[in-house]
């Protein structure tokens, strides 16, 4: 009698992001489940945005709207769709007090009566790298979650906490596959959307960034206007056999850096003297993820997450990646 053979992957359990989140929640007996609900709203938004990005050319939602966002940057139609999607998904969750988006000048205050509980602040860049959309390049959503700070003088200012206060952070990369990378402060975990099933499935737990890799990622067209230390680092790297990779979308560049190592840089430039990237919903969440994976994240010579923000849309410079490669850059800055 022939025995029934197990398929080769039968040893590997299938875990959806929902069951993963419930499993994590169960490790904290005092958890109220609110954060899990918020993360599940983010996964719903990600599925919705992924579907729209995939069909963008067919549905004629590529290109700009003809207006600028609060950053003075051209708003793409999909920027607006992604922003509305996140607000619609998160806005209905009772645990959210404040939403802050790259696309909106002011934070959305959803709840003012927060005396009895401690709801959350969710900050996001709905569609990072959206200028890549027209050429079918990688784009992504970045998010940062903080606990609401009741002591803030104005409720909107509750978002202005340093990155060290983040309770969760993550991004979704809409590439050949849709990948969600998440930390809640206990390691970094990666999920891939199975479009047939409609579920994000866990593909790797406790990701670790390679300690070093001879690769840097920056817009080298700016090299003439960046501080001298960065120029010296790039010259040194070029003389030492490094390669350069840059997509123009932070999510795609940081994702590659997380998986294969190296360093992603956006230094101060003549055009953006403080740096171009936004502290609250680009640099801080990426810094939390990379540090949780064993990497480092600096803004100049200061740890990114230790900066005290003064505005929702504040900009910063970024040096983020493998610990040894970030150290190599810092050697040229000090
Ligand atoms: P967009 O979302 O406006 O395309 O900006 C993308 C971004 O904020 C970040 O994702 C990139 O790393 C960076 O800007 C690219 O900037 P440069 O075009 O100046 O290199």
XYZ file of C-alpha atoms and ligand atoms in Angstrom:
354
model
C 0.000 0.000 0.000
C 1.526 3.342 -0.985
C 1.709 5.993 1.728
C 0.433 9.500 0.958
C 3.382 11.844 0.588
C 3.287 15.359 2.028
C 3.902 18.166 -0.437
C 7.397 19.658 -0.002
C 6.150 22.798 1.804
C 3.756 21.071 4.196
C 6.138 21.686 7.086
C 5.765 25.441 6.641
C 2.631 26.842 8.222
C 0.674 29.437 6.337
C 0.168 32.502 8.498
C -1.942 35.444 7.435
C -1.108 38.885 8.771
C -4.333 38.848 10.799
C -3.406 35.658 12.627
C 0.149 36.938 13.076
C -1.172 40.142 14.684
C -3.533 38.223 16.968
C -0.656 35.940 17.997
C 1.501 38.981 18.832
C -1.368 40.629 20.716
C -1.808 37.505 22.858
C 1.783 37.942 24.113
C 0.679 41.153 25.862
C -2.030 40.331 28.416
C -2.878 44.039 28.888
C -3.298 44.719 25.178
C -6.702 46.146 24.298
C -6.579 45.072 20.657
C -6.740 48.658 19.420
C -3.360 48.548 17.707
C -4.313 45.298 15.992
C -7.439 46.977 14.622
C -5.400 49.892 13.311
C -2.893 47.598 11.633
C -5.718 45.661 10.060
C -7.124 48.930 8.660
C -3.691 49.610 7.169
C -3.614 46.193 5.521
C -7.059 46.824 4.051
C -5.854 50.172 2.650
C -2.769 48.474 1.225
C -4.883 45.899 -0.626
C -7.104 48.613 -2.013
C -4.193 50.810 -3.109
C -2.350 47.820 -4.607
C -5.416 47.038 -6.729
C -5.657 50.644 -7.963
C -1.922 50.868 -8.703
C -2.072 47.609 -10.667
C -4.954 48.872 -12.799
C -3.766 52.479 -13.040
C -3.038 52.508 -16.765
C -6.295 50.665 -17.554
C -8.411 52.943 -15.362
C -6.701 56.111 -16.607
C -5.609 57.298 -13.176
C -1.991 57.974 -14.094
C -0.557 61.472 -14.315
C -0.874 64.603 -12.260
C -4.011 66.340 -11.062
C -2.614 69.697 -12.044
C -2.217 70.904 -8.442
C 0.513 70.839 -5.795
C 0.367 69.246 -2.341
C 1.503 70.948 0.887
C 5.111 70.121 0.004
C 4.815 72.159 -3.208
C 5.063 68.906 -5.176
C 2.847 67.884 -8.074
C -0.035 65.744 -6.850
C -0.592 62.604 -8.887
C -4.148 61.287 -9.239
C -3.114 58.155 -7.396
C -1.645 60.206 -4.522
C -5.146 61.493 -3.902
C -6.781 58.082 -4.277
C -4.278 56.503 -1.866
C -4.731 59.311 0.653
C -8.526 59.032 0.573
C -8.302 55.267 0.928
C -6.168 55.490 4.077
C -8.387 58.142 5.605
C -11.519 56.111 4.858
C -10.064 52.889 6.290
C -8.473 54.446 9.377
C -11.114 57.091 10.009
C -13.677 54.517 11.059
C -11.451 52.947 13.751
C -12.341 54.227 17.225
C -8.747 53.822 18.416
C -7.433 56.561 16.137
C -7.318 60.100 17.542
C -5.251 61.814 14.858
C -4.279 61.149 11.262
C -1.457 63.022 9.540
C -0.726 62.688 5.838
C 1.881 64.016 3.457
C -0.964 65.138 1.249
C -2.798 67.280 3.822
C -1.491 70.448 5.400
C -3.075 69.886 8.799
C -3.544 66.757 10.858
C -7.094 65.334 10.953
C -8.355 65.279 14.523
C -10.848 62.420 14.747
C -11.329 62.299 18.496
C -11.060 65.010 21.122
C -12.538 63.080 24.089
C -9.537 60.934 24.948
C -9.642 61.109 28.739
C -10.698 57.531 29.381
C -8.313 55.741 27.034
C -5.095 56.239 25.109
C -5.807 56.196 21.371
C -3.229 56.426 18.604
C -1.802 58.879 16.103
C -1.228 57.465 12.627
C 1.047 59.326 10.209
C 1.574 58.301 6.601
C 2.946 59.020 3.185
C 0.134 57.486 1.122
C 2.099 56.952 -2.090
C 5.800 57.548 -1.786
C 7.772 57.828 -5.037
C 4.633 58.570 -6.995
C 6.608 60.110 -9.852
C 7.601 56.496 -10.634
C 3.981 55.640 -11.394
C 3.977 56.757 -15.014
C 6.867 54.415 -15.794
C 5.498 51.413 -13.884
C 8.238 51.706 -11.245
C 8.053 50.782 -7.569
C 5.992 53.008 -5.262
C 4.907 52.531 -1.676
C 3.002 53.575 1.438
C 4.948 54.403 4.623
C 3.314 54.630 8.068
C 4.236 55.504 11.628
C 2.088 54.914 14.726
C 2.442 56.791 18.018
C 0.347 56.887 21.134
C -1.697 60.022 21.497
C 0.068 62.503 23.780
C -2.598 64.179 25.901
C -0.059 66.631 27.342
C 0.417 68.380 23.972
C -0.715 72.023 24.231
C -2.873 71.702 21.097
C -4.384 68.332 20.212
C -2.853 68.472 16.695
C 0.614 68.727 18.270
C 0.231 65.301 19.819
C 1.878 63.965 16.651
C 5.074 65.928 17.293
C 6.929 63.255 19.242
C 10.400 61.948 18.469
C 10.658 58.711 16.491
C 11.818 56.830 19.592
C 8.182 57.053 20.776
C 6.804 55.121 17.794
C 4.939 51.968 18.770
C 4.808 50.584 15.246
C 6.056 51.443 11.781
C 5.999 49.891 8.366
C 5.774 50.231 4.639
C 4.045 48.600 1.713
C 5.948 48.277 -1.557
C 3.754 48.010 -4.644
C 6.237 46.288 -6.944
C 6.078 43.072 -8.979
C 4.502 41.754 -5.783
C 2.947 43.757 -2.941
C 5.147 43.451 0.128
C 4.310 44.707 3.627
C 7.157 45.124 6.121
C 6.177 45.780 9.726
C 7.609 46.299 13.168
C 5.776 46.722 16.448
C 9.055 47.018 18.326
C 9.919 43.331 18.507
C 11.698 42.645 15.227
C 10.827 43.175 11.586
C 8.471 40.896 9.722
C 7.681 40.636 6.029
C 4.388 39.691 4.368
C 3.491 39.269 0.701
C 0.006 39.823 -0.673
C -1.420 36.728 -2.322
C -3.704 38.442 -4.832
C -5.726 35.275 -5.481
C -6.550 34.812 -1.812
C -6.631 38.523 -0.921
C -4.461 38.044 2.143
C -1.019 39.174 3.235
C 0.939 36.032 4.120
C 3.948 35.918 6.407
C 7.096 35.126 4.410
C 9.849 36.045 6.852
C 10.010 36.752 10.579
C 12.784 38.644 12.363
C 14.501 39.991 9.264
C 18.098 41.112 9.841
C 19.848 43.608 7.581
C 23.303 42.471 6.358
C 26.010 44.054 8.515
C 27.788 45.488 5.474
C 27.544 45.539 1.695
C 29.464 47.593 -0.841
C 26.455 49.463 -2.147
C 25.174 52.995 -1.753
C 21.961 54.611 -2.907
C 21.657 58.355 -3.531
C 20.697 60.852 -6.200
C 24.218 61.523 -7.424
C 23.021 64.398 -9.629
C 23.025 66.409 -6.378
C 26.616 65.559 -5.483
C 27.926 69.033 -6.404
C 25.749 70.716 -3.763
C 25.934 68.281 -0.827
C 28.228 68.899 2.192
C 31.850 67.939 1.577
C 31.808 64.871 3.867
C 29.196 63.134 1.684
C 31.245 63.913 -1.457
C 34.340 62.446 0.177
C 32.392 59.322 1.183
C 31.127 58.821 -2.391
C 34.641 59.289 -3.822
C 35.989 56.791 -1.278
C 33.192 54.297 -2.073
C 33.779 54.635 -5.829
C 37.491 54.002 -5.349
C 36.708 50.921 -3.277
C 34.558 48.975 -5.690
C 31.093 49.984 -4.428
C 28.048 49.867 -6.692
C 25.284 52.468 -6.788
C 21.537 51.734 -6.973
C 18.771 54.352 -6.901
C 15.119 54.134 -7.945
C 13.813 57.554 -6.817
C 11.325 55.925 -4.419
C 12.506 55.682 -0.827
C 10.372 52.605 -0.160
C 11.972 50.646 -3.001
C 15.492 51.821 -2.118
C 15.135 51.110 1.600
C 13.543 47.720 0.893
C 16.517 46.723 -1.269
C 18.891 48.041 1.401
C 17.079 46.079 4.129
C 17.290 42.823 2.180
C 20.705 43.107 0.554
C 22.543 45.665 2.696
C 24.320 48.927 1.941
C 23.319 52.477 2.732
C 20.570 54.810 1.478
C 21.383 58.517 1.671
C 19.504 61.731 1.117
C 21.874 64.484 2.283
C 21.165 68.194 2.548
C 21.391 69.798 -0.911
C 21.275 73.345 -2.265
C 17.622 72.746 -3.226
C 16.724 71.140 0.114
C 19.159 72.477 2.728
C 17.587 70.439 5.567
C 17.271 67.334 3.393
C 14.274 66.422 1.248
C 12.612 63.590 3.123
C 9.938 64.083 5.758
C 10.885 63.239 9.296
C 7.499 62.153 10.641
C 6.217 59.791 7.947
C 9.309 58.859 5.918
C 12.538 59.015 7.946
C 11.244 58.007 11.398
C 9.282 54.896 10.377
C 12.132 53.714 8.127
C 14.591 54.385 10.950
C 12.537 52.271 13.372
C 12.348 49.393 10.878
C 16.038 49.488 10.008
C 17.135 49.732 13.654
C 14.812 46.872 14.580
C 16.513 44.839 11.838
C 19.965 45.581 13.290
C 20.821 48.608 11.132
C 21.404 52.276 11.876
C 19.658 55.505 10.889
C 21.195 58.963 11.194
C 20.380 62.482 10.110
C 23.796 64.086 9.838
C 25.554 62.976 13.003
C 22.356 62.678 15.075
C 20.305 59.500 15.410
C 17.212 60.171 13.258
C 14.689 59.002 15.851
C 16.095 61.298 18.544
C 15.235 64.491 16.682
C 12.507 66.559 18.346
C 10.063 67.482 15.573
C 8.544 70.926 15.354
C 6.151 70.397 12.458
C 4.198 67.590 10.816
C 5.876 68.125 7.456
C 9.380 68.845 8.726
C 12.222 67.664 6.475
C 15.405 65.913 7.398
C 18.498 64.370 5.849
C 18.903 60.603 5.985
C 21.733 58.045 6.244
C 20.161 54.643 6.766
C 21.178 51.038 6.293
C 23.708 48.396 7.307
C 25.447 49.339 10.561
C 28.976 49.196 9.121
C 28.027 51.159 6.004
C 26.316 53.911 8.020
C 29.485 54.071 10.140
C 31.558 54.427 6.954
C 29.505 57.500 5.985
C 29.659 58.958 9.506
C 33.467 58.697 9.482
C 33.473 61.285 6.688
C 31.043 63.610 8.451
C 32.865 63.991 11.750
P 7.787 61.686 -4.688
O 6.855 60.914 -3.790
O 7.385 63.119 -4.824
O 8.068 61.013 -5.979
O 9.195 61.795 -3.879
C 9.851 60.642 -3.548
C 10.813 60.908 -2.448
O 10.204 61.570 -1.386
C 11.469 59.625 -1.945
O 10.666 58.505 -2.065
C 12.704 59.496 -2.804
O 13.738 58.789 -2.183
C 13.090 60.926 -3.048
O 11.889 61.689 -2.933
C 13.663 61.114 -4.410
O 14.048 62.436 -4.566
P 14.918 62.897 -5.834
O 14.022 62.798 -7.028
O 15.310 64.296 -5.497
O 16.105 61.982 -5.944
